[in-house]
Coordinates of C-alpha atoms and ligand atoms in Angstrom, one line a residue:
M1 CA 0.0 0.0 0.0
K2 CA 2.7 2.5 1.0
G3 CA 4.7 1.5 -2.1
E4 CA 1.7 2.0 -4.3
V5 CA 0.8 5.5 -3.0
A6 CA 4.4 6.6 -3.2
L7 CA 4.5 5.4 -6.8
R8 CA 1.5 7.6 -7.6
T9 CA 3.7 10.5 -6.7
H10 CA 7.1 9.1 -7.5
G11 CA 7.4 7.0 -10.6
N12 CA 3.9 7.3 -12.1
A13 CA 3.4 7.0 -15.8
S14 CA 3.9 10.7 -16.4
S15 CA 7.2 10.8 -14.5
K16 CA 10.3 11.1 -16.6
Y17 CA 12.3 9.1 -14.0
E18 CA 12.8 5.4 -14.0
R19 CA 13.4 5.2 -10.3
H20 CA 12.9 7.3 -7.2
V21 CA 15.1 7.3 -4.2
L22 CA 13.4 8.6 -1.1
V23 CA 15.8 9.7 1.6
C24 CA 14.5 10.6 5.0
G25 CA 15.1 14.3 5.8
G26 CA 13.4 14.2 9.2
T27 CA 15.3 15.4 12.3
G28 CA 16.2 11.8 13.4
C29 CA 17.8 10.8 10.1
T30 CA 19.3 14.2 9.5
S31 CA 21.2 13.8 12.8
S32 CA 22.2 10.2 11.9
G33 CA 23.6 11.4 8.6
S34 CA 21.0 11.6 5.8
P35 CA 22.4 14.8 4.3
K36 CA 25.7 13.0 3.6
I37 CA 23.8 10.2 2.0
I38 CA 22.1 12.6 -0.4
E39 CA 25.4 14.3 -1.1
E40 CA 27.0 11.0 -2.0
L41 CA 24.0 10.0 -4.2
E42 CA 24.2 13.3 -6.1
K43 CA 27.9 12.8 -6.6
Q44 CA 27.5 9.3 -7.9
F45 CA 24.5 10.3 -10.1
A46 CA 26.6 13.0 -11.7
D47 CA 29.6 10.7 -12.2
K48 CA 27.4 7.8 -13.6
G49 CA 24.9 9.8 -15.7
L50 CA 21.9 9.0 -13.6
T51 CA 20.7 12.6 -12.9
D52 CA 17.9 12.4 -15.5
K53 CA 17.0 8.8 -14.8
V54 CA 16.7 8.6 -11.0
Q55 CA 15.1 11.3 -8.8
I56 CA 16.3 11.9 -5.3
V57 CA 13.4 12.9 -3.0
K58 CA 14.0 14.2 0.5
T59 CA 11.0 13.3 2.6
G60 CA 9.9 13.7 6.2
C61 CA 10.1 11.0 8.9
F62 CA 9.2 7.3 8.0
G63 CA 8.7 6.5 11.7
L64 CA 11.6 4.1 12.2
C65 CA 14.1 6.8 13.2
E66 CA 16.1 4.3 15.2
R67 CA 17.1 2.7 11.9
G68 CA 18.1 5.9 10.3
P69 CA 19.3 7.1 7.9
I70 CA 16.5 5.5 5.9
M71 CA 16.2 5.2 2.2
I72 CA 13.5 3.6 0.0
V73 CA 14.0 2.9 -3.7
Y74 CA 10.9 2.7 -5.9
P75 CA 9.4 1.0 -8.0
E76 CA 10.7 -1.9 -6.0
G77 CA 10.0 -0.4 -2.6
S78 CA 13.3 -1.6 -1.2
F79 CA 13.9 -0.4 2.3
Y80 CA 17.5 0.4 3.2
S81 CA 18.2 1.2 6.8
R82 CA 21.2 2.5 8.7
V83 CA 22.6 3.5 5.3
K84 CA 26.3 4.3 5.3
V85 CA 28.0 6.6 2.8
D86 CA 30.4 3.9 1.7
E87 CA 27.4 1.6 0.8
I88 CA 26.1 4.1 -1.7
P89 CA 28.4 3.2 -4.7
R90 CA 27.2 -0.5 -4.5
I91 CA 23.5 0.5 -4.2
V92 CA 24.0 2.8 -7.2
D93 CA 25.8 0.2 -9.3
E94 CA 23.9 -3.0 -8.4
H95 CA 20.4 -1.6 -7.8
L96 CA 19.9 1.8 -9.5
I97 CA 21.9 0.7 -12.6
G98 CA 21.8 -3.1 -12.4
G99 CA 18.2 -3.4 -11.1
N100 CA 19.1 -5.8 -8.2
P101 CA 18.5 -4.5 -4.7
V102 CA 21.5 -5.1 -2.4
K103 CA 20.0 -7.5 0.1
E104 CA 22.7 -7.2 2.7
F105 CA 22.0 -3.5 3.2
L106 CA 18.2 -3.9 3.3
Y107 CA 16.2 -3.7 6.6
E108 CA 16.5 -7.3 7.7
E109 CA 12.8 -7.8 8.3
T110 CA 12.1 -7.2 4.6
V111 CA 14.3 -10.0 3.5
A112 CA 13.1 -13.6 3.7
G113 CA 15.5 -15.9 1.9
D114 CA 15.4 -14.9 -1.8
E115 CA 12.3 -12.9 -1.4
I116 CA 12.0 -9.2 -0.6
K117 CA 8.9 -8.4 1.4
S118 CA 6.9 -5.2 1.5
L119 CA 7.5 -2.8 4.4
D120 CA 3.9 -3.2 5.4
D121 CA 4.6 -6.8 6.3
T122 CA 7.1 -5.9 8.9
S123 CA 6.3 -6.0 12.6
F124 CA 6.9 -2.3 13.0
Y125 CA 4.5 -1.2 10.2
K126 CA 2.0 -4.0 9.8
K127 CA -0.5 -2.7 12.4
Q128 CA -0.1 0.9 11.6
H129 CA -2.9 2.8 10.0
R130 CA -1.7 6.3 9.1
V131 CA -4.2 9.1 8.9
A132 CA -2.4 12.2 10.4
L133 CA 0.9 10.8 9.1
R134 CA -0.4 9.6 5.7
N135 CA 2.0 11.8 3.7
C136 CA 5.1 11.5 6.0
G137 CA 7.8 9.6 4.2
V138 CA 5.8 9.6 1.0
I139 CA 6.1 13.1 -0.4
N140 CA 8.6 15.8 -0.6
P141 CA 7.2 18.3 2.0
E142 CA 8.9 21.2 0.2
N143 CA 6.9 20.7 -3.0
I144 CA 3.2 21.8 -2.9
N145 CA 2.5 19.8 -6.0
E146 CA 3.3 16.5 -4.3
Y147 CA 0.8 17.4 -1.6
I148 CA -1.7 18.3 -4.2
G149 CA -0.9 15.0 -5.9
R150 CA -2.1 13.3 -2.8
D151 CA -5.5 15.1 -2.7
G152 CA -4.0 18.1 -0.9
Y153 CA -6.2 21.2 -0.7
E154 CA -9.1 19.2 -2.1
A155 CA -10.9 19.3 1.3
L156 CA -10.4 23.1 1.4
G157 CA -11.9 23.3 -2.1
K158 CA -14.8 21.1 -1.0
V159 CA -15.7 23.1 2.0
L160 CA -15.5 26.5 0.2
T161 CA -17.6 25.4 -2.7
T162 CA -20.0 22.9 -1.4
M163 CA -20.4 23.2 2.4
T164 CA -21.6 25.9 4.8
P165 CA -19.5 26.7 7.9
E166 CA -22.2 24.9 9.9
D167 CA -21.9 21.8 7.7
V168 CA -18.1 21.8 8.4
I169 CA -18.6 22.1 12.2
Q170 CA -21.3 19.4 12.2
T171 CA -18.9 17.1 10.3
I172 CA -16.2 17.6 12.8
L173 CA -18.6 17.1 15.7
D174 CA -20.0 13.9 14.1
S175 CA -16.5 12.6 13.5
G176 CA -15.8 12.4 17.3
L177 CA -12.4 14.0 16.9
R178 CA -11.0 15.1 20.2
G179 CA -8.0 17.4 20.7
R180 CA -4.6 15.6 20.5
G181 CA -2.8 18.3 22.6
G182 CA -3.6 16.6 25.9
G183 CA -6.9 18.0 27.1
G184 CA -9.0 15.9 24.7
F185 CA -11.7 18.6 24.2
P186 CA -14.1 17.8 21.3
T187 CA -12.8 19.8 18.4
G188 CA -16.2 20.4 16.7
M189 CA -17.5 21.8 20.0
K190 CA -14.6 24.2 20.3
W191 CA -15.2 25.4 16.7
K192 CA -19.0 25.7 17.3
L193 CA -18.4 27.9 20.4
A194 CA -16.0 30.1 18.5
R195 CA -18.4 30.5 15.6
N196 CA -21.4 31.4 17.8
I197 CA -20.4 32.9 21.1
V198 CA -19.7 36.5 19.9
P199 CA -22.1 37.2 17.1
N200 CA -20.7 39.9 14.7
A201 CA -17.1 39.8 16.1
D202 CA -15.0 42.1 13.8
Q203 CA -12.0 39.7 14.0
K204 CA -11.4 36.1 14.9
Y205 CA -8.2 34.0 15.0
V206 CA -7.2 30.4 14.3
C207 CA -4.1 29.3 16.2
C208 CA -2.0 26.1 15.9
N209 CA -0.1 24.8 18.9
A210 CA 3.2 23.5 17.7
D211 CA 5.1 24.1 20.9
E212 CA 5.3 20.3 21.7
G213 CA 7.1 20.7 25.0
D214 CA 6.7 17.2 26.5
P215 CA 10.0 15.4 26.7
G216 CA 10.3 12.6 24.2
A217 CA 7.2 13.7 22.2
F218 CA 7.8 14.2 18.5
M219 CA 4.4 13.6 17.0
D220 CA 3.8 17.2 15.9
R221 CA 7.4 17.5 14.7
S222 CA 6.9 14.5 12.4
V223 CA 3.7 16.1 10.9
L224 CA 5.3 19.5 10.5
E225 CA 8.5 18.2 8.9
G226 CA 6.8 15.6 6.7
D227 CA 3.6 17.2 5.7
P228 CA 3.4 21.0 6.6
H229 CA 0.6 21.7 4.1
V230 CA -1.9 19.6 5.9
V231 CA -1.7 21.9 8.8
L232 CA -2.2 25.0 6.6
E233 CA -5.1 23.4 4.8
A234 CA -6.8 22.4 8.1
M235 CA -6.3 25.9 9.6
A236 CA -7.9 27.5 6.5
I237 CA -10.8 25.1 6.9
A238 CA -11.1 26.1 10.6
G239 CA -11.0 29.7 9.6
Y240 CA -13.9 29.2 7.2
A241 CA -15.8 27.3 9.8
I242 CA -15.5 29.9 12.6
G243 CA -15.3 33.0 10.4
A244 CA -11.6 34.0 10.9
T245 CA -9.3 35.5 8.4
Q246 CA -6.0 35.2 10.2
G247 CA -4.1 32.2 11.6
Y248 CA -0.9 31.9 13.7
I249 CA 1.3 28.8 14.1
Y250 CA 3.2 28.9 17.3
V251 CA 6.1 26.6 16.8
R252 CA 9.1 26.0 19.0
A253 CA 12.4 27.4 17.8
E254 CA 14.1 24.1 18.7
Y255 CA 12.4 22.6 15.6
P256 CA 14.5 24.3 12.8
I257 CA 13.6 21.9 10.1
A258 CA 9.9 22.2 10.9
V259 CA 10.2 26.0 10.9
E260 CA 12.0 26.0 7.5
R261 CA 9.4 23.7 5.9
L262 CA 6.5 25.7 7.3
N263 CA 8.0 28.9 5.9
I264 CA 8.4 27.2 2.5
A265 CA 4.8 25.8 2.6
I266 CA 3.3 29.1 3.5
K267 CA 5.1 30.8 0.7
Q268 CA 4.0 28.2 -1.8
A269 CA 0.4 28.2 -0.6
R270 CA 0.3 31.9 -1.0
E271 CA 1.8 31.7 -4.5
N272 CA -0.7 29.0 -5.5
G273 CA -3.7 30.9 -4.1
M274 CA -4.4 28.5 -1.3
L275 CA -3.7 31.2 1.3
G276 CA -4.5 34.9 0.8
K277 CA -7.4 36.7 -0.8
N278 CA -10.4 35.0 -2.5
I279 CA -9.2 31.5 -2.1
F280 CA -10.5 29.2 -4.9
G281 CA -12.2 32.2 -6.4
T282 CA -14.6 32.5 -3.4
D283 CA -15.1 35.4 -1.0
F284 CA -13.0 33.6 1.6
C285 CA -9.7 35.2 2.6
F286 CA -7.3 33.6 5.0
D287 CA -3.6 34.0 5.8
I288 CA -1.2 32.4 8.2
D289 CA 1.9 33.6 10.0
L290 CA 4.5 31.9 12.2
R291 CA 5.5 32.8 15.7
L292 CA 8.5 31.1 17.3
G293 CA 8.5 29.9 20.9
A294 CA 11.6 30.5 22.9
G295 CA 11.5 27.2 24.8
A296 CA 9.3 27.8 27.9
F297 CA 7.3 24.7 28.6
V298 CA 4.4 26.8 29.9
C299 CA 3.9 28.5 26.5
G300 CA 2.3 25.2 25.3
E301 CA -0.6 26.1 27.5
E302 CA -3.2 27.8 25.3
T303 CA -3.6 31.1 27.2
A304 CA 0.1 31.5 27.8
L305 CA 0.7 30.7 24.1
M306 CA -1.6 33.5 23.1
T307 CA -0.1 35.9 25.6
S308 CA 3.3 35.1 24.0
I309 CA 2.0 35.7 20.5
E310 CA 0.8 39.1 21.7
G311 CA 4.4 39.9 22.5
N312 CA 4.2 39.6 26.3
R313 CA 5.8 37.2 28.8
G314 CA 4.1 33.8 28.3
E315 CA 2.1 33.5 31.4
P316 CA -1.3 31.7 31.6
R317 CA -4.4 33.9 32.2
P318 CA -7.5 32.9 34.1
R319 CA -10.3 31.1 32.3
P320 CA -13.1 32.1 31.9
P321 CA -13.2 34.0 29.7
F322 CA -12.3 31.1 27.4
P323 CA -10.4 31.7 24.1
A324 CA -13.6 31.0 22.1
E325 CA -14.9 34.3 23.5
K326 CA -11.7 36.3 24.4
G327 CA -8.6 34.7 23.0
L328 CA -5.8 36.2 21.0
F329 CA -5.8 40.0 21.2
Q330 CA -9.1 39.6 23.2
K331 CA -10.8 38.3 20.0
P332 CA -12.7 34.9 19.6
T333 CA -10.0 32.3 18.9
I334 CA -9.7 28.6 18.4
L335 CA -6.4 26.9 19.2
N336 CA -5.8 23.3 18.2
N337 CA -2.8 21.0 18.3
V338 CA -0.8 20.1 15.1
E339 CA -2.0 16.5 15.1
T340 CA -5.6 17.5 15.7
Y341 CA -5.4 19.6 12.5
A342 CA -3.7 16.9 10.6
N343 CA -6.9 14.8 10.7
I344 CA -9.2 17.5 9.5
P345 CA -8.8 17.3 5.7
Q346 CA -9.2 13.5 5.7
I347 CA -12.4 13.8 7.8
I348 CA -13.8 16.3 5.2
L349 CA -12.9 14.1 2.3
N350 CA -13.8 10.7 3.7
G351 CA -16.7 11.7 5.9
A352 CA -17.4 11.8 9.7
Q353 CA -18.5 8.2 9.8
W354 CA -15.3 7.0 8.2
F355 CA -13.3 8.7 11.1
A356 CA -15.8 7.6 13.7
S357 CA -15.4 4.0 12.7
M358 CA -11.9 4.0 14.1
G359 CA -10.7 4.4 17.7
T360 CA -12.4 3.9 21.0
E361 CA -15.9 4.5 22.2
K362 CA -15.2 7.9 23.5
S363 CA -12.3 9.0 21.3
K364 CA -12.4 8.4 17.6
G365 CA -9.8 8.1 14.9
T366 CA -6.1 7.2 15.2
K367 CA -3.4 8.4 17.5
V368 CA 0.3 9.1 16.7
F369 CA 2.8 8.0 19.3
A370 CA 6.4 8.8 19.7
L371 CA 8.4 6.0 21.4
G372 CA 11.7 6.5 23.2
G373 CA 13.8 5.0 25.9
K374 CA 14.9 1.4 26.4
I375 CA 12.7 -0.2 23.8
K376 CA 13.3 -2.3 20.7
N377 CA 12.4 0.4 18.1
Ligands
LIG1 C1 1.6 23.4 31.0 C2 0.9 23.0 29.7 C3 1.6 22.7 28.6 C4 1.0 22.4 27.4 N1 1.7 22.1 26.3 C5 1.1 21.8 25.1 C6 1.9 21.6 23.9 O1 3.1 21.6 24.0 N2 1.2 21.3 22.8 C7 -0.2 21.2 22.8 O2 -0.7 21.0 21.7 N3 -0.9 21.4 23.9 C8 -0.3 21.7 25.0 N4 -1.1 21.9 26.1 C9 -2.6 21.9 26.0 C10 -3.1 23.2 25.4 O3 -3.3 24.1 26.5 C11 -4.4 23.1 24.7 O4 -5.3 22.4 25.5 C12 -4.3 22.3 23.4 O5 -3.2 22.8 22.6 C13 -5.6 22.5 22.6 O6 -5.5 21.8 21.4 P1 -6.4 20.5 21.1 O7 -7.8 20.8 21.5 O8 -6.3 20.3 19.6 O9 -5.8 19.4 21.9 C14 -0.4 22.3 27.4 C15 -1.2 22.5 28.5 C16 -0.5 22.8 29.7 C17 -1.4 23.1 30.9
LIG2 S1 13.5 10.9 11.0 FE1 14.0 9.4 9.5 S2 12.7 7.8 10.1 FE2 12.2 9.3 11.5

């Protein structure tokens, strides 16, 4: 499945490339050396005339960071793990030129005797169902066209052209989505309050909490590094639902790759008319700016986060009033976590019932986990 979807983006019939080499450019693999792998691939490609035949794609996190640097070659879907620079010449000669994956460098669980198994058959991946992470490790997050190629911005188009704001809110309510930032508040309820609590508000805001201060938690970082456009699309949908025209993403400065990719994504979304004025030719206008957090754990708390965006010391303020009524700059505001937003476009496209068919009785959908410490993977 993962191989097929990647092929739709990398190696499809219209692609001029025979092969695609996906190299993980997430923080984990970057620190274990993936930039050097890309450098060596580029050097080998130039020397061996492969530049026009094989495309190198820098992706976000595949999830198996402990095995980094990670590299997948399509169309075969061969999964190379803990790749070393000195292994690259053999992979280029034997696999990319010769057509035979180098079995001894492959992730061992994908090799069974003479057969090479799909990654989805491995113990790490076989029970995973990726919704929030569906594009991570599949697309180049710095290219809006790859996001669009995976149905990106289709949900925004759908809400702006076929749904009322009330329909959107009802869909999110029916989906049973609850906030992934810790409190578990029903997302649709939050949006409904922000839409209705102050009729005729002159300004409203949509905020995204990307402060992710909990030690060992990298769920939001994976989404931001691997699929930044999904957060922009979801925030625009939220803006339409509550009647806001401005969004802010509060992202911790300790996530430089996420910050860089968000900046690129915002620029590309503006250039392509997905952010800014009259989106999809409708009356809806919405833009997003970034604000960097300086590392205070408390700034992940929603009222402290808003105080920090306002330019003041990030201290929590008493609730009530709740942000839906008086949030950022005292205006009605919704604030959701990165992972919460990452579910929104898929809920719009696949329907509330699809999302509600997964998860537990009281909390629907899937959950991203970051695992660390003395564990196998
Ligand atoms: C001390 C403190 C730190 C928090 N840190 C975060 C954080 O890093 N990221 C986050 O999304 N929520 C954090 N929260 C929860 C937020 O206040 C808020 O409930 C959440 O971002 C709302 O989004 P959601 O409804 O999508 O979960 C924190 C809460 C407290 C009290
Ligand atoms: S950062 Fe490469 S697999 Fe996670």
